[in-house]
């Protein structure tokens, strides 16, 4: 692992700020009175994922991270759809809804847009978010509701026992595709960036520190955050991300993005990402000649073009050159905030609604 | 007596209760609705005879671009302001602009107004305003002989006639013999009136509907200030257009006053409605107000998640205007997200509502099932339209009853409430909210296109009269050990506690997987599932609803007619007709369709024959037969239009006759 991976993702909001770092997206959420621990977020429910599932690591990372938010447990809500990952809310000692397949972003949108004093998290999977719920996902992203969406991507359908998913590689042999799957997969990050997402990041189940750093950045972000978490399904798609995890391959395979830093990867950070004359991104060994031309990662760039290019730099077959970290993190109006401000403006302009006046309208007559 | 009065009397006692005595109404400007265009000019009819009528049915018909709905709306507002009782039936194509001048492009608006209490928009118009040959051809079959027809002769060109298949000009070939025809060059007269307006011909022509409105306003002594104020407001940013419309409106009024073709004008005295303050209201508007009222009476913020669909969209439009009541409206990406957001908001403690029509309900079914399982309050408003599939988007039907009752996987009972009249949509919204909040359940509110767009006078309620709704949020743990069990029920209502996020100590997780009784933890236990299924059913079965009232004045009727929803108007009008002619029939109307009122079985069994008219193929009848083992007889129509009173009166007479026949056998 390179030295750079030890550093957390840069915190944009904390630059030069000596005050206690807050989470701007949670400023209306009541603060916890006492420090919390991971244990506070565990429930008495028996966790029912398969032994060895990547979901355990993610659950532990999330439970370990939540105290950092410093908000009251009762003001935190986890909403999920259907699938293995969607059992997640049962294991979080917060409020939670385990809903129906694909609809968690819609349900969470209603909750977050009506209750700005809540920290709302959506837990979903590649089938839930990208197949049956694809429409809700893209619209949540474009609306920019204050939601944090954790998309567990294991590139397979687990709960229905092993059919290919919309992120499975072309030609995937599964129970439903014995001769290989025929449809090209989605790239979730490209999709999210195309859907006007204001925050897009990727992390890996097994890298707890990186995972938590991405959660932190997502929690700081105002608006919808999409965090893709590569998650191993050891039953139906074991080792899907092994190349990103194994000591022998990961340095070459992973590109760890850090805002404001030149993008380098590989053993001794010998390789880098450059922009070619045609605007395309490419990777090459870093030399004294080209070092100055290394692409510097700008997660806050107004244009999504470079983030989109980064989302597609990985080799789809080998996963080599897979970027992880925050690809995009920009500010734009937050739906629930706008909704609230219209309510406030309406009251300012017309005064609080009076039911009797409303019912009477302007044309009435009286019968004695 | 004019032919019009004759017609009116021909159906005397049919649609009124005979109580057309003196009027107690006071309405602004009722005494002298002189056209404001000419201060000091004689009131209408000053130079011409005035006839008194007890009721009139007018139908405005034209191309869908002719502004007939607006014209009808304005005439309705004038009529409401005048103090008549009224009932309306807008009828328009699904296409925004169907090909001009064609039969499918005809849009119409029927208004029935009277000096007494009426219940329907009327079976047959006394007056037809036909803006083009298509409007004439499409509506002529509905007119009784002797009806007045006002046509815009400018549109009766060879080409226009050919387009709708008139081989010869019906204005001259005897087609309209037996009708009282007024040939009026509406377009020419409008252009003439606006020649100094500076408007392009095309824009000036568009004001011809206001000319027609002015003419009809003169004929029926309607107050005009409301329409002028309306036009000024509607075109506030284009004063030239506003003035042109007002000029055309006044020109139409003056035309009636001066031209010899219109020899008489008519007076319909204000109706003697129960005392109170009134306004005119459509079903969708009443429903939107009912939702706001329910939010206020429960103290819950209103959250509407909706996707546009005819004929429900007006509720979304209306609620989105009232953000100063704290109303949040969310136009979702689809029907599923609309109800999903409403359910999410309900989890957060809002009064969650979704509004839609039949096809939208189909898409929402899975989420309704989730709401049944989560046991959260949620209102599902279905403005029924013709089905199946896209069906007849702008026409009415009541064929979603069984979808509301059973259209979900598993045993998923949902209470159903149905208003009977446009104004009753207000009460139905409050009733649906009461049930939803009290029993923590999704509730169906079944309105339909006829109620949604139809309008009638509404006695404005005092806020204090409205029922209070207590959400009774859970605030404390409900177990001795300090735990909170989300499915520990109220022993009386079987409702579970509603604990909203932000309430410390009550953190809980709920979902669509079967839950253990009490704790709400996931449970696959067979006995528990059986218990939970039965408990959810028992909760809905146990909802307290008002007993059904039976109207049986003599107590001797052997036939009961039972309806639900918007058939109330025509059924009641039919019952009045039968009784006026000496027949005996009992009437009852259901507002709660799930659960049924506790006395319904006894009511059904106390009559020898039960007739159930429905705008479907017998859905309520099916439920009644299944539940009560009674031989309820269906009478059905699925034409996209409401029943006619005469048609139902025949059905009731036939039922009475069949019993008499049996007696003589």
PDB file of N, CA and C in Angstrom, chain A residues 76-107:
ATOM      1  N   UNK A  76     -31.252   9.802  13.051  1.00  0.00           N
ATOM      2  CA  UNK A  76     -30.599   9.145  11.927  1.00  0.00           C
ATOM      3  C   UNK A  76     -31.536   8.059  11.390  1.00  0.00           C
ATOM      4  N   UNK A  77     -31.668   7.996  10.075  1.00  0.00           N
ATOM      5  CA  UNK A  77     -32.559   6.999   9.478  1.00  0.00           C
ATOM      6  C   UNK A  77     -31.836   6.293   8.331  1.00  0.00           C
ATOM      7  N   UNK A  78     -31.897   4.981   8.352  1.00  0.00           N
ATOM      8  CA  UNK A  78     -31.390   4.187   7.234  1.00  0.00           C
ATOM      9  C   UNK A  78     -32.580   3.620   6.463  1.00  0.00           C
ATOM     10  N   UNK A  79     -32.570   3.846   5.161  1.00  0.00           N
ATOM     11  CA  UNK A  79     -33.651   3.359   4.306  1.00  0.00           C
ATOM     12  C   UNK A  79     -33.030   2.448   3.260  1.00  0.00           C
ATOM     13  N   UNK A  80     -33.639   1.299   3.049  1.00  0.00           N
ATOM     14  CA  UNK A  80     -33.068   0.379   2.068  1.00  0.00           C
ATOM     15  C   UNK A  80     -34.158  -0.186   1.179  1.00  0.00           C
ATOM     16  N   UNK A  81     -33.727  -0.876   0.148  1.00  0.00           N
ATOM     17  CA  UNK A  81     -34.674  -1.508  -0.771  1.00  0.00           C
ATOM     18  C   UNK A  81     -34.739  -2.998  -0.496  1.00  0.00           C
ATOM     19  N   UNK A  82     -34.469  -3.787  -1.522  1.00  0.00           N
ATOM     20  CA  UNK A  82     -34.485  -5.238  -1.366  1.00  0.00           C
ATOM     21  C   UNK A  82     -33.183  -5.797  -1.929  1.00  0.00           C
ATOM     22  N   UNK A  83     -32.691  -6.790  -1.274  1.00  0.00           N
ATOM     23  CA  UNK A  83     -31.430  -7.415  -1.663  1.00  0.00           C
ATOM     24  C   UNK A  83     -30.644  -7.694  -0.395  1.00  0.00           C
ATOM     25  N   UNK A  84     -29.497  -8.368  -0.550  1.00  0.00           N
ATOM     26  CA  UNK A  84     -28.709  -8.695   0.642  1.00  0.00           C
ATOM     27  C   UNK A  84     -28.350  -7.427   1.402  1.00  0.00           C
ATOM     28  N   UNK A  85     -27.820  -6.444   0.688  1.00  0.00           N
ATOM     29  CA  UNK A  85     -27.361  -5.223   1.361  1.00  0.00           C
ATOM     30  C   UNK A  85     -28.506  -4.514   2.065  1.00  0.00           C
ATOM     31  N   UNK A  86     -29.710  -4.686   1.553  1.00  0.00           N
ATOM     32  CA  UNK A  86     -30.832  -3.925   2.080  1.00  0.00           C
ATOM     33  C   UNK A  86     -31.315  -4.411   3.442  1.00  0.00           C
ATOM     34  N   UNK A  87     -30.709  -5.493   3.939  1.00  0.00           N
ATOM     35  CA  UNK A  87     -30.995  -5.872   5.335  1.00  0.00           C
ATOM     36  C   UNK A  87     -30.304  -4.933   6.325  1.00  0.00           C
ATOM     37  N   UNK A  88     -29.435  -4.115   5.793  1.00  0.00           N
ATOM     38  CA  UNK A  88     -28.582  -3.252   6.604  1.00  0.00           C
ATOM     39  C   UNK A  88     -29.315  -2.511   7.732  1.00  0.00           C
ATOM     40  N   UNK A  89     -30.474  -1.865   7.449  1.00  0.00           N
ATOM     41  CA  UNK A  89     -31.118  -1.065   8.504  1.00  0.00           C
ATOM     42  C   UNK A  89     -31.430  -1.856   9.763  1.00  0.00           C
ATOM     43  N   UNK A  90     -31.706  -3.157   9.616  1.00  0.00           N
ATOM     44  CA  UNK A  90     -32.052  -3.945  10.807  1.00  0.00           C
ATOM     45  C   UNK A  90     -30.900  -4.003  11.802  1.00  0.00           C
ATOM     46  N   UNK A  91     -29.705  -3.756  11.296  1.00  0.00           N
ATOM     47  CA  UNK A  91     -28.527  -3.911  12.153  1.00  0.00           C
ATOM     48  C   UNK A  91     -28.000  -2.581  12.663  1.00  0.00           C
ATOM     49  N   UNK A  92     -28.708  -1.502  12.324  1.00  0.00           N
ATOM     50  CA  UNK A  92     -28.300  -0.174  12.790  1.00  0.00           C
ATOM     51  C   UNK A  92     -29.286   0.291  13.847  1.00  0.00           C
ATOM     52  N   UNK A  93     -28.784   0.652  15.030  1.00  0.00           N
ATOM     53  CA  UNK A  93     -29.676   1.071  16.107  1.00  0.00           C
ATOM     54  C   UNK A  93     -30.063   2.549  15.912  1.00  0.00           C
ATOM     55  N   UNK A  94     -30.756   2.770  14.814  1.00  0.00           N
ATOM     56  CA  UNK A  94     -31.296   4.090  14.480  1.00  0.00           C
ATOM     57  C   UNK A  94     -32.733   3.829  14.031  1.00  0.00           C
ATOM     58  N   UNK A  95     -33.389   4.833  13.526  1.00  0.00           N
ATOM     59  CA  UNK A  95     -34.648   4.550  12.837  1.00  0.00           C
ATOM     60  C   UNK A  95     -34.312   3.927  11.485  1.00  0.00           C
ATOM     61  N   UNK A  96     -35.206   3.076  10.984  1.00  0.00           N
ATOM     62  CA  UNK A  96     -34.897   2.423   9.718  1.00  0.00           C
ATOM     63  C   UNK A  96     -36.125   1.904   9.006  1.00  0.00           C
ATOM     64  N   UNK A  97     -36.036   1.891   7.691  1.00  0.00           N
ATOM     65  CA  UNK A  97     -37.102   1.307   6.864  1.00  0.00           C
ATOM     66  C   UNK A  97     -36.471   0.367   5.850  1.00  0.00           C
ATOM     67  N   UNK A  98     -36.897  -0.870   5.885  1.00  0.00           N
ATOM     68  CA  UNK A  98     -36.500  -1.856   4.880  1.00  0.00           C
ATOM     69  C   UNK A  98     -37.665  -1.908   3.901  1.00  0.00           C
ATOM     70  N   UNK A  99     -37.513  -1.271   2.764  1.00  0.00           N
ATOM     71  CA  UNK A  99     -38.708  -1.038   1.931  1.00  0.00           C
ATOM     72  C   UNK A  99     -38.848  -2.079   0.826  1.00  0.00           C
ATOM     73  N   UNK A 100     -39.139  -1.643  -0.354  1.00  0.00           N
ATOM     74  CA  UNK A 100     -39.370  -2.568  -1.470  1.00  0.00           C
ATOM     75  C   UNK A 100     -38.335  -2.325  -2.563  1.00  0.00           C
ATOM     76  N   UNK A 101     -38.301  -3.252  -3.478  1.00  0.00           N
ATOM     77  CA  UNK A 101     -37.178  -3.339  -4.413  1.00  0.00           C
ATOM     78  C   UNK A 101     -37.020  -2.083  -5.275  1.00  0.00           C
ATOM     79  N   UNK A 102     -35.932  -1.417  -5.105  1.00  0.00           N
ATOM     80  CA  UNK A 102     -35.579  -0.283  -5.953  1.00  0.00           C
ATOM     81  C   UNK A 102     -36.106   1.062  -5.501  1.00  0.00           C
ATOM     82  N   UNK A 103     -36.986   1.071  -4.504  1.00  0.00           N
ATOM     83  CA  UNK A 103     -37.711   2.311  -4.196  1.00  0.00           C
ATOM     84  C   UNK A 103     -37.124   3.116  -3.049  1.00  0.00           C
ATOM     85  N   UNK A 104     -36.049   2.657  -2.471  1.00  0.00           N
ATOM     86  CA  UNK A 104     -35.511   3.360  -1.297  1.00  0.00           C
ATOM     87  C   UNK A 104     -35.212   4.831  -1.585  1.00  0.00           C
ATOM     88  N   UNK A 105     -34.623   5.176  -2.738  1.00  0.00           N
ATOM     89  CA  UNK A 105     -34.358   6.612  -2.949  1.00  0.00           C
ATOM     90  C   UNK A 105     -35.634   7.448  -2.945  1.00  0.00           C
ATOM     91  N   UNK A 106     -36.726   6.892  -3.462  1.00  0.00           N
ATOM     92  CA  UNK A 106     -37.981   7.641  -3.485  1.00  0.00           C
ATOM     93  C   UNK A 106     -38.515   7.837  -2.070  1.00  0.00           C
ATOM     94  N   UNK A 107     -38.490   6.766  -1.291  1.00  0.00           N
ATOM     95  CA  UNK A 107     -38.995   6.848   0.085  1.00  0.00           C
ATOM     96  C   UNK A 107     -38.118   7.796   0.905  1.00  0.00           C
TER      97      UNK A 107
END
